[in-house]
Coordinates of C-alpha atoms in Angstrom, one line a residue:
M18 CA -0.4 0.2 -0.1
E19 CA 1.4 3.5 -0.7
L20 CA 1.4 5.4 2.6
R21 CA 1.5 9.2 1.2
G22 CA 2.2 12.9 2.8
K23 CA 4.5 12.4 6.1
F24 CA 4.0 8.7 6.1
A25 CA 5.8 8.5 2.7
N26 CA 9.8 7.4 3.6
V27 CA 9.2 5.7 6.5
D28 CA 9.0 2.2 7.2
L29 CA 6.9 0.8 9.2
D30 CA 8.0 -2.9 10.5
A31 CA 11.2 -0.9 10.9
L32 CA 9.1 1.6 13.3
V33 CA 7.7 -2.0 15.6
D34 CA 9.8 -3.7 18.4
N35 CA 9.2 -7.3 17.3
R36 CA 11.3 -8.9 20.3
V37 CA 8.6 -6.6 22.6
V38 CA 5.4 -7.9 21.1
R39 CA 6.8 -11.3 20.3
T40 CA 7.2 -11.0 24.5
W41 CA 3.8 -10.4 25.1
L42 CA 2.6 -12.4 22.0
Y43 CA 4.5 -15.2 23.5
F44 CA 2.9 -15.0 27.8
G45 CA -0.4 -14.4 25.6
M46 CA -0.7 -17.7 23.9
F47 CA 0.2 -19.6 27.3
W48 CA -2.3 -17.7 29.2
L49 CA -4.9 -18.7 26.3
M50 CA -4.2 -22.6 25.6
V51 CA -4.5 -22.1 30.1
T52 CA -6.4 -19.9 31.8
P53 CA -9.5 -21.1 29.3
S54 CA -9.1 -24.6 29.8
V55 CA -9.1 -24.5 33.9
G56 CA -13.2 -23.1 33.0
V57 CA -13.7 -26.5 31.3
L58 CA -11.9 -28.2 34.8
I59 CA -14.9 -26.1 36.8
S60 CA -17.6 -26.9 34.5
S61 CA -17.2 -30.4 34.4
T62 CA -18.4 -30.6 38.4
F63 CA -21.2 -29.7 37.5
N64 CA -22.0 -33.3 36.4
Y65 CA -19.7 -34.8 38.2
P66 CA -19.5 -33.0 41.4
D67 CA -16.5 -35.2 42.8
Y68 CA -14.5 -36.6 40.1
L69 CA -11.7 -33.6 41.3
G70 CA -12.0 -34.9 45.1
S71 CA -14.0 -33.7 48.5
G72 CA -11.6 -33.1 50.2
N73 CA -8.6 -30.6 48.6
L74 CA -9.5 -26.8 48.8
E75 CA -7.6 -26.5 46.5
L76 CA -9.6 -27.2 43.7
T77 CA -13.6 -26.3 44.3
F78 CA -15.2 -24.5 42.3
G79 CA -14.7 -21.1 44.0
R80 CA -11.1 -21.0 43.9
L81 CA -11.6 -22.1 40.2
R82 CA -13.7 -19.8 38.9
P83 CA -11.6 -16.4 40.2
V84 CA -8.9 -18.3 38.7
H85 CA -10.3 -19.1 35.2
V86 CA -11.8 -15.6 35.6
N87 CA -9.5 -13.5 35.9
G88 CA -6.8 -15.6 34.5
V89 CA -9.0 -15.0 31.3
I90 CA -9.4 -11.4 32.1
F91 CA -6.1 -10.8 32.6
G92 CA -3.5 -13.1 31.8
A93 CA -5.1 -14.3 27.7
F94 CA -7.2 -11.7 26.6
S95 CA -4.6 -8.8 28.5
T96 CA -1.6 -9.8 27.5
L97 CA -2.7 -10.1 23.7
F98 CA -3.7 -6.4 24.3
I99 CA -1.1 -5.2 25.3
G100 CA 2.0 -7.1 22.8
L101 CA -0.4 -5.8 19.9
C102 CA -1.1 -2.7 20.7
Y103 CA 3.5 -1.8 20.7
Y104 CA 3.0 -3.4 16.9
L105 CA -0.4 -1.2 16.2
V106 CA 1.6 2.3 18.1
P107 CA 4.4 2.7 16.3
R108 CA 2.5 1.8 13.1
L109 CA -0.1 5.0 12.9
S110 CA 1.8 7.1 14.9
G111 CA 5.2 7.2 12.4
V112 CA 7.4 6.7 15.5
R113 CA 9.1 4.2 18.2
V114 CA 7.5 2.9 21.1
I115 CA 9.3 4.3 24.2
W116 CA 11.8 3.5 26.4
S117 CA 10.9 -0.1 24.1
E118 CA 14.2 -1.4 26.2
W119 CA 11.9 -1.4 29.5
S120 CA 9.1 -2.9 27.3
V121 CA 9.9 -7.0 27.3
L122 CA 10.6 -6.3 31.6
L123 CA 7.2 -5.1 32.1
A124 CA 5.8 -8.3 29.4
W125 CA 8.4 -10.0 32.9
V126 CA 6.3 -8.0 35.9
W127 CA 2.6 -8.9 34.2
N128 CA 2.8 -12.3 33.8
I129 CA 4.8 -13.3 37.4
A130 CA 2.5 -11.0 38.6
T131 CA -0.9 -13.4 36.8
L132 CA 0.6 -16.7 37.8
A133 CA 0.9 -15.3 41.1
G134 CA -2.4 -14.1 41.8
L135 CA -3.5 -17.1 40.1
V136 CA -2.4 -19.8 42.6
G137 CA -2.5 -17.1 45.9
L138 CA -6.5 -17.0 44.2
L139 CA -5.8 -20.9 44.2
F140 CA -5.0 -20.5 47.8
G141 CA -7.6 -18.4 49.7
D142 CA -5.9 -15.3 48.4
S143 CA -8.2 -13.6 47.6
D144 CA -10.3 -9.5 48.3
G145 CA -13.1 -11.9 47.3
L146 CA -14.9 -8.9 44.8
E147 CA -15.6 -10.4 41.1
A148 CA -13.2 -9.3 38.6
G149 CA -11.5 -8.0 41.7
E150 CA -10.2 -11.1 43.6
F151 CA -6.3 -11.0 42.8
P152 CA -3.8 -10.0 45.9
L153 CA -2.8 -6.9 46.4
Y154 CA 0.5 -7.7 45.2
A155 CA -0.6 -8.5 41.6
K156 CA -3.2 -5.9 42.2
V157 CA 0.4 -3.3 42.9
A158 CA 1.9 -4.8 39.8
F159 CA -0.8 -4.8 37.4
F160 CA -1.0 -1.1 38.4
I161 CA 2.6 0.5 37.2
V162 CA 2.9 -1.9 34.0
V163 CA -0.3 -0.5 33.1
A164 CA 0.9 3.1 34.4
V165 CA 4.0 3.3 32.6
A166 CA 2.4 1.7 28.7
T167 CA 0.1 4.3 29.7
A168 CA 3.0 6.6 29.5
Q169 CA 4.8 4.4 26.8
F170 CA 1.6 5.1 24.0
L171 CA 0.5 8.8 25.2
I172 CA 4.0 9.7 24.9
T173 CA 4.6 8.5 21.8
I174 CA 1.1 8.6 20.1
S175 CA 1.9 13.0 21.5
R176 CA 4.9 12.5 18.9
R177 CA 3.2 11.7 15.5
L178 CA 4.1 12.6 12.2
E179 CA 0.7 14.0 11.5
P180 CA -2.1 15.4 14.0
A181 CA -5.2 13.7 12.2
I182 CA -5.4 10.2 15.1
Y183 CA -6.6 7.2 14.3
V184 CA -10.1 5.8 15.2
A185 CA -8.1 3.3 17.3
L186 CA -5.8 6.1 19.0
W187 CA -8.9 7.3 20.3
Y188 CA -10.0 4.0 22.1
L189 CA -6.7 2.8 23.0
I190 CA -5.1 6.3 24.4
A191 CA -9.1 6.0 26.7
T192 CA -7.8 2.5 27.1
F193 CA -5.2 3.2 29.0
V194 CA -5.9 6.3 31.4
W195 CA -9.6 4.8 32.5
T196 CA -7.9 1.9 33.2
T197 CA -4.8 3.6 34.5
M198 CA -7.6 5.1 37.3
N199 CA -10.4 1.6 37.5
F200 CA -7.1 0.2 39.6
V201 CA -7.2 3.3 41.6
L202 CA -10.4 2.2 42.6
G203 CA -10.4 -1.5 42.4
S204 CA -7.0 -2.2 44.2
F205 CA -6.7 0.1 46.7
I206 CA -9.7 3.0 48.2
L207 CA -12.9 -0.3 46.9
P208 CA -11.2 -3.6 49.0
Y209 CA -10.2 -1.3 51.9
T210 CA -12.5 2.0 52.7
I211 CA -15.5 1.7 51.6
S212 CA -18.1 -0.9 52.6
G213 CA -21.5 -2.1 53.3
I214 CA -24.8 -1.5 50.6
N215 CA -21.5 0.9 48.9
S216 CA -19.3 -1.1 48.2
A217 CA -21.6 -3.4 46.7
A218 CA -22.5 0.0 44.0
F219 CA -19.2 0.9 43.9
H220 CA -18.0 -3.2 43.1
G221 CA -21.0 -3.0 40.5
L222 CA -19.2 0.1 39.2
Y223 CA -15.9 -1.3 38.9
L224 CA -16.5 -4.4 37.6
H225 CA -18.1 -3.1 34.6
Y226 CA -15.4 -0.9 34.3
I227 CA -13.2 -3.4 33.6
V228 CA -15.8 -4.4 30.7
G229 CA -16.4 -1.5 29.8
L230 CA -13.1 0.8 30.3
W231 CA -10.7 -1.6 29.7
L232 CA -12.1 -4.8 27.3
T233 CA -14.9 -2.9 25.5
P234 CA -12.3 0.0 23.9
A235 CA -9.0 -2.6 24.1
G236 CA -11.4 -4.5 21.4
Y237 CA -12.5 -2.1 19.8
V238 CA -8.7 -1.0 19.2
I239 CA -7.7 -4.6 17.5
I240 CA -10.7 -4.8 15.7
Y241 CA -10.8 -0.6 14.7
Y242 CA -7.0 -1.7 12.9
F243 CA -7.1 -5.3 12.1
L244 CA -9.9 -5.0 10.0
P245 CA -9.4 -3.1 7.4
I246 CA -5.8 -3.7 7.2
S247 CA -6.5 -7.3 6.6
A248 CA -9.6 -6.9 4.4
R249 CA -8.1 -4.2 2.5
N250 CA -10.7 -2.2 2.6
P251 CA -10.5 2.1 3.7
L252 CA -12.7 2.8 7.0
Y253 CA -16.4 2.7 6.2
A254 CA -16.7 6.1 7.9
H255 CA -13.7 7.4 11.2
K256 CA -17.2 10.4 12.2
L257 CA -19.9 7.0 12.9
S258 CA -16.7 5.7 15.1
L259 CA -15.6 8.7 17.0
V260 CA -20.5 8.7 17.4
G261 CA -19.6 5.8 18.7
F262 CA -16.7 7.3 21.4
W263 CA -17.9 9.0 22.6
S264 CA -21.1 7.2 23.5
L265 CA -19.2 4.9 25.2
A266 CA -17.3 7.6 27.3
L267 CA -20.5 8.4 28.4
F268 CA -23.2 6.1 28.7
Y269 CA -20.7 2.6 29.8
P270 CA -19.5 5.2 34.0
F271 CA -23.0 4.1 34.8
V272 CA -24.2 0.7 33.8
G273 CA -23.1 -1.0 36.3
I274 CA -25.0 -0.9 39.7
H275 CA -27.4 -3.2 37.2
H276 CA -26.1 -5.7 38.8
Y277 CA -27.7 -4.9 41.5
L278 CA -31.8 -4.2 41.1
Y279 CA -34.5 -4.7 43.5
S280 CA -31.5 -4.4 46.4
P281 CA -30.9 -2.0 48.9
I282 CA -29.3 0.1 47.0
A283 CA -30.6 4.4 46.0
D284 CA -33.6 3.6 43.2
W285 CA -32.3 6.9 41.6
A286 CA -29.0 5.1 40.9
E287 CA -30.6 1.9 39.8
T288 CA -32.9 3.6 36.6
L289 CA -30.4 5.6 35.7
A290 CA -28.0 2.0 36.0
V291 CA -31.1 0.6 34.1
V292 CA -31.4 3.9 31.1
T293 CA -28.3 4.0 30.5
S294 CA -28.0 -0.2 29.7
M295 CA -30.4 0.7 27.2
L296 CA -28.1 3.4 25.8
L297 CA -25.2 1.1 25.2
I298 CA -27.6 0.8 21.9
I299 CA -25.9 3.4 20.5
P300 CA -21.7 2.9 20.4
V301 CA -23.2 -0.9 20.1
W302 CA -24.5 -0.2 16.7
T303 CA -22.3 2.3 15.6
V304 CA -19.1 0.0 15.6
L305 CA -21.5 -2.4 14.4
V306 CA -22.5 -1.2 11.3
N307 CA -19.1 0.6 10.7
F308 CA -17.5 -3.0 11.0
F309 CA -19.9 -4.7 8.0
G310 CA -19.6 -1.7 6.6
T311 CA -15.6 -1.9 6.1
M312 CA -16.5 -5.4 4.4
M313 CA -18.8 -4.7 1.7
G314 CA -17.3 -4.6 -1.1
K315 CA -14.3 -8.2 -0.4
W316 CA -17.4 -10.6 1.3
H317 CA -15.7 -12.4 -1.4
E318 CA -12.7 -12.8 0.3
F319 CA -13.8 -14.2 3.6
G320 CA -13.3 -17.3 3.0
R321 CA -9.6 -17.6 2.8
N322 CA -8.7 -14.1 4.6
L323 CA -8.0 -16.3 8.5
P324 CA -8.5 -12.2 10.6
A325 CA -11.0 -10.9 9.6
K326 CA -12.8 -14.3 10.1
F327 CA -12.1 -14.2 13.8
L328 CA -13.3 -10.3 13.3
I329 CA -16.7 -10.5 12.3
M330 CA -17.6 -13.7 13.9
G331 CA -16.2 -11.6 16.8
S332 CA -18.5 -8.7 16.0
L333 CA -21.5 -11.5 15.8
M334 CA -21.4 -12.0 19.3
Y335 CA -21.4 -9.0 20.4
L336 CA -24.0 -8.8 18.8
V337 CA -25.8 -11.0 20.6
G338 CA -23.2 -10.8 23.7
C339 CA -24.8 -7.2 23.4
F340 CA -28.2 -7.3 23.2
Q341 CA -28.4 -9.7 26.3
G342 CA -26.9 -7.0 28.5
S343 CA -29.3 -4.6 27.9
T344 CA -32.2 -6.5 27.9
E345 CA -31.7 -7.7 30.4
A346 CA -31.1 -4.6 32.4
L347 CA -34.1 -4.1 32.7
R348 CA -36.3 -5.1 36.1
Q349 CA -39.0 -6.7 34.1
L350 CA -36.4 -8.5 32.3
Q351 CA -34.2 -9.2 35.4
Q352 CA -36.7 -11.6 37.4
P353 CA -36.2 -14.7 35.0
T354 CA -32.8 -13.7 34.1
H355 CA -30.5 -12.8 37.4
F356 CA -28.8 -16.1 39.3
T357 CA -29.6 -18.7 36.5
D358 CA -27.2 -18.9 33.9
F359 CA -28.2 -17.0 31.5
V360 CA -25.5 -14.2 33.1
I361 CA -23.6 -17.5 32.1
S362 CA -24.6 -17.1 28.4
H363 CA -23.9 -13.5 28.2
S364 CA -20.4 -13.1 29.5
H365 CA -19.2 -16.5 27.4
L366 CA -20.2 -14.3 24.4
T367 CA -19.0 -11.2 25.4
V368 CA -15.4 -11.8 27.2
F369 CA -14.6 -15.3 25.1
G370 CA -17.3 -14.9 22.4
T371 CA -15.9 -11.2 21.2
F372 CA -13.0 -10.4 23.1
V373 CA -11.0 -12.4 23.1
V374 CA -11.9 -13.5 19.3
W375 CA -11.1 -10.6 19.0
A376 CA -7.4 -11.2 20.2
M377 CA -7.1 -14.4 18.3
G378 CA -7.8 -12.5 14.8
G379 CA -5.2 -9.7 15.8
L380 CA -3.3 -12.0 16.4
V381 CA -3.3 -14.2 13.7
Y382 CA -1.9 -11.1 11.4
T383 CA 0.5 -10.1 13.4
W384 CA 2.3 -13.4 14.0
P385 CA 2.9 -15.0 10.5
R386 CA 4.0 -10.4 9.9
L387 CA 6.8 -11.1 13.3
F388 CA 8.8 -13.2 12.0
G389 CA 8.3 -12.6 8.1
R390 CA 6.4 -15.7 6.4
E391 CA 3.0 -16.6 5.8
L392 CA 1.2 -18.9 9.1
W393 CA 2.2 -22.6 8.8
S394 CA -0.7 -24.0 7.9
F395 CA -4.6 -22.3 6.8
K396 CA -6.3 -26.1 7.5
L397 CA -5.6 -26.1 10.2
G398 CA -6.6 -22.0 11.7
N399 CA -9.2 -22.5 9.3
W400 CA -10.2 -25.8 11.4
S401 CA -9.6 -24.0 15.6
F402 CA -11.4 -20.4 14.0
W403 CA -14.4 -23.1 13.0
L404 CA -13.9 -25.2 16.4
I405 CA -13.7 -21.9 18.3
T406 CA -17.3 -20.7 16.5
V407 CA -18.6 -23.6 17.4
G408 CA -18.1 -24.6 21.0
I409 CA -18.2 -20.7 21.7
T410 CA -21.7 -20.4 19.6
T411 CA -23.3 -23.6 21.2
M412 CA -22.9 -22.5 24.5
G413 CA -23.9 -19.0 24.3
L414 CA -27.4 -20.6 22.9
V415 CA -27.3 -24.3 25.6
L416 CA -26.8 -21.5 28.5
T417 CA -29.3 -18.7 27.5
A418 CA -31.8 -21.6 27.2
G419 CA -30.8 -23.3 31.1
G420 CA -31.1 -20.4 32.4
L421 CA -33.9 -18.7 31.4
Q422 CA -35.9 -22.4 32.2
Q423 CA -34.4 -21.6 35.1
G424 CA -35.5 -18.4 35.7
Y425 CA -38.7 -18.8 35.0
Q426 CA -39.2 -22.8 36.9
W427 CA -38.0 -20.3 39.9
M428 CA -41.0 -18.0 39.4
N429 CA -43.5 -20.4 39.4
G430 CA -42.4 -22.1 42.6
V431 CA -40.3 -25.0 41.8
E432 CA -37.1 -25.5 44.0
W433 CA -33.9 -24.4 43.7
L434 CA -32.5 -28.5 44.2
D435 CA -35.7 -29.9 42.1
S436 CA -34.8 -26.8 39.2
L437 CA -30.9 -28.3 38.9
V438 CA -32.3 -31.9 37.4
W439 CA -33.4 -29.9 34.6
V440 CA -30.4 -28.0 33.8
K441 CA -28.4 -31.2 33.6
P442 CA -28.4 -31.5 30.1
Y443 CA -27.7 -28.1 29.3
W444 CA -24.3 -27.7 31.8
L445 CA -23.0 -31.6 29.8
A446 CA -23.0 -29.6 26.4
R447 CA -21.5 -26.5 27.7
T448 CA -19.1 -28.4 28.9
L449 CA -18.4 -30.2 25.6
A450 CA -18.8 -26.6 23.6
G451 CA -16.2 -25.9 26.2
I452 CA -13.3 -28.3 24.5
S453 CA -14.3 -27.5 21.3
M454 CA -13.4 -24.5 22.2
D455 CA -10.3 -25.2 24.1
I456 CA -9.0 -27.2 20.8
G457 CA -9.5 -24.9 18.3
M458 CA -7.2 -22.8 21.2
S459 CA -4.8 -25.4 21.3
L460 CA -4.5 -25.8 17.2
L461 CA -4.6 -22.9 17.3
V462 CA -1.6 -22.2 18.8
V463 CA 0.6 -25.5 17.8
N464 CA -0.1 -23.7 14.3
L465 CA 1.2 -20.2 15.6
M466 CA 4.7 -22.1 16.8
L467 CA 5.2 -24.1 14.6
T468 CA 5.1 -21.4 11.8
A469 CA 7.3 -19.5 14.1
L470 CA 9.5 -22.8 13.7
T471 CA 8.9 -23.0 10.1
S472 CA 13.2 -23.1 9.0
P473 CA 13.9 -20.3 5.7
A474 CA 14.4 -23.2 3.2
A475 CA 11.1 -25.5 4.2
E476 CA 9.3 -22.6 4.1
A477 CA 11.2 -21.9 0.2
R478 CA 10.1 -25.2 -0.4
R479 CA 6.2 -24.8 1.1
V480 CA 5.5 -21.9 -0.7
R481 CA 7.1 -22.6 -4.3
G482 CA 3.3 -25.0 -4.5
P483 CA -0.2 -23.6 -4.4
V484 CA -0.8 -21.1 -1.8
E485 CA -3.6 -21.5 0.3
A486 CA -4.0 -17.7 1.8
P487 CA -1.9 -14.9 1.4
I488 CA -1.6 -12.2 3.8
P489 CA -2.5 -9.5 2.9
A490 CA 0.3 -7.2 2.1
P491 CA 1.1 -4.6 5.9
A492 CA -0.1 -1.0 5.7
G493 CA -0.3 1.6 8.1
G494 CA -0.6 5.5 8.3
P495 CA -2.6 7.6 9.8
A496 CA -5.0 7.0 7.3
Q497 CA -5.6 2.7 7.9

């Protein structure tokens, strides 16, 4: 792609510190194989309660679930996301990321803290706040890494070659600034100084700040950069992307209390959460229109474009998951859904089905380029895609159906223990779906490792034949 303006004579590939990006992505792939698998391990206990034993507290559901949740959020997704940021920021800014020599150390600090925190959770060292269970020593490390990365990216972007800021950088700036502040709330204030019903209210805010001010804009960073460049099409509407940005910034900070409807929290706060939850339809639909509009004229190439397949599949999951999230915030619809597997369906479709899948799309695009070669096997990558897609789709469907059945049984007076009998088949299907997803992710990581290990000579022999999935040429600049 021809670059113009101040980018005309810039070698974008030379601006990227490949060693930094590889380090972060190596760690991310490790967590991608490990932490979702913990979910399969604990979901199996729903049908076979004693298969992990009954005398070991470290293998109980209450210890393993926060390992799964925090491992997926802070291990798999966040590590991949930060690594991808070190790839796309210099390419969109036209300058190298400052203090690059610190970035590998930051990767080690982040991942050692993740490992230490997960082990601590197994042994009961937990703050007891969902998505904030990690012990203080892990949270301090996370805060330091995010704060330093924030400074790196902000200063780098401030030195950009062109004054215009592409939308992916808008979201990136917001992601890191918002999350640095949120870590102050969730790590150093909330667990120690706020109690009672106020603790529940602020925890609802903190929890949704992790989802809405970290995972969501971080996911937008990934897809707004990698979808246009993998599809070789310009972004459909830059102005529409800014509508999505400002509506997300305006509405998302208030939605967290919708987890606590029918509670002693002030009614005005609950109502505000309900209203803003419905208004989130605006950023959701604007970004989805942008994503599908970007693919116009390129759908005929879609089947051979593996990164775009992951990104668009994640967008479909985002559509369904966010529809669930907004509707279940309504008081009348929360009655048959709250405390049921319907909520678990929503969280899996958004956190994994959307954001982790988008991160995998960015990973599949970036990784071969870091080694200057093609993906080892498009066919194996396609198997990975379909195993993950079938798995997360099945999981979303069975948990939604099972959750609604649970809720309406409770509303009709069925005893809680009796209701469990009817949902056991749904739980078994959920476990099988999780196994499909884990196999798909493992095959993806194997594919990427073989890509990295392919010797140049062997690769040269391999690409003489028909190339199954040509990689789009790298592109950059503010117009991407």
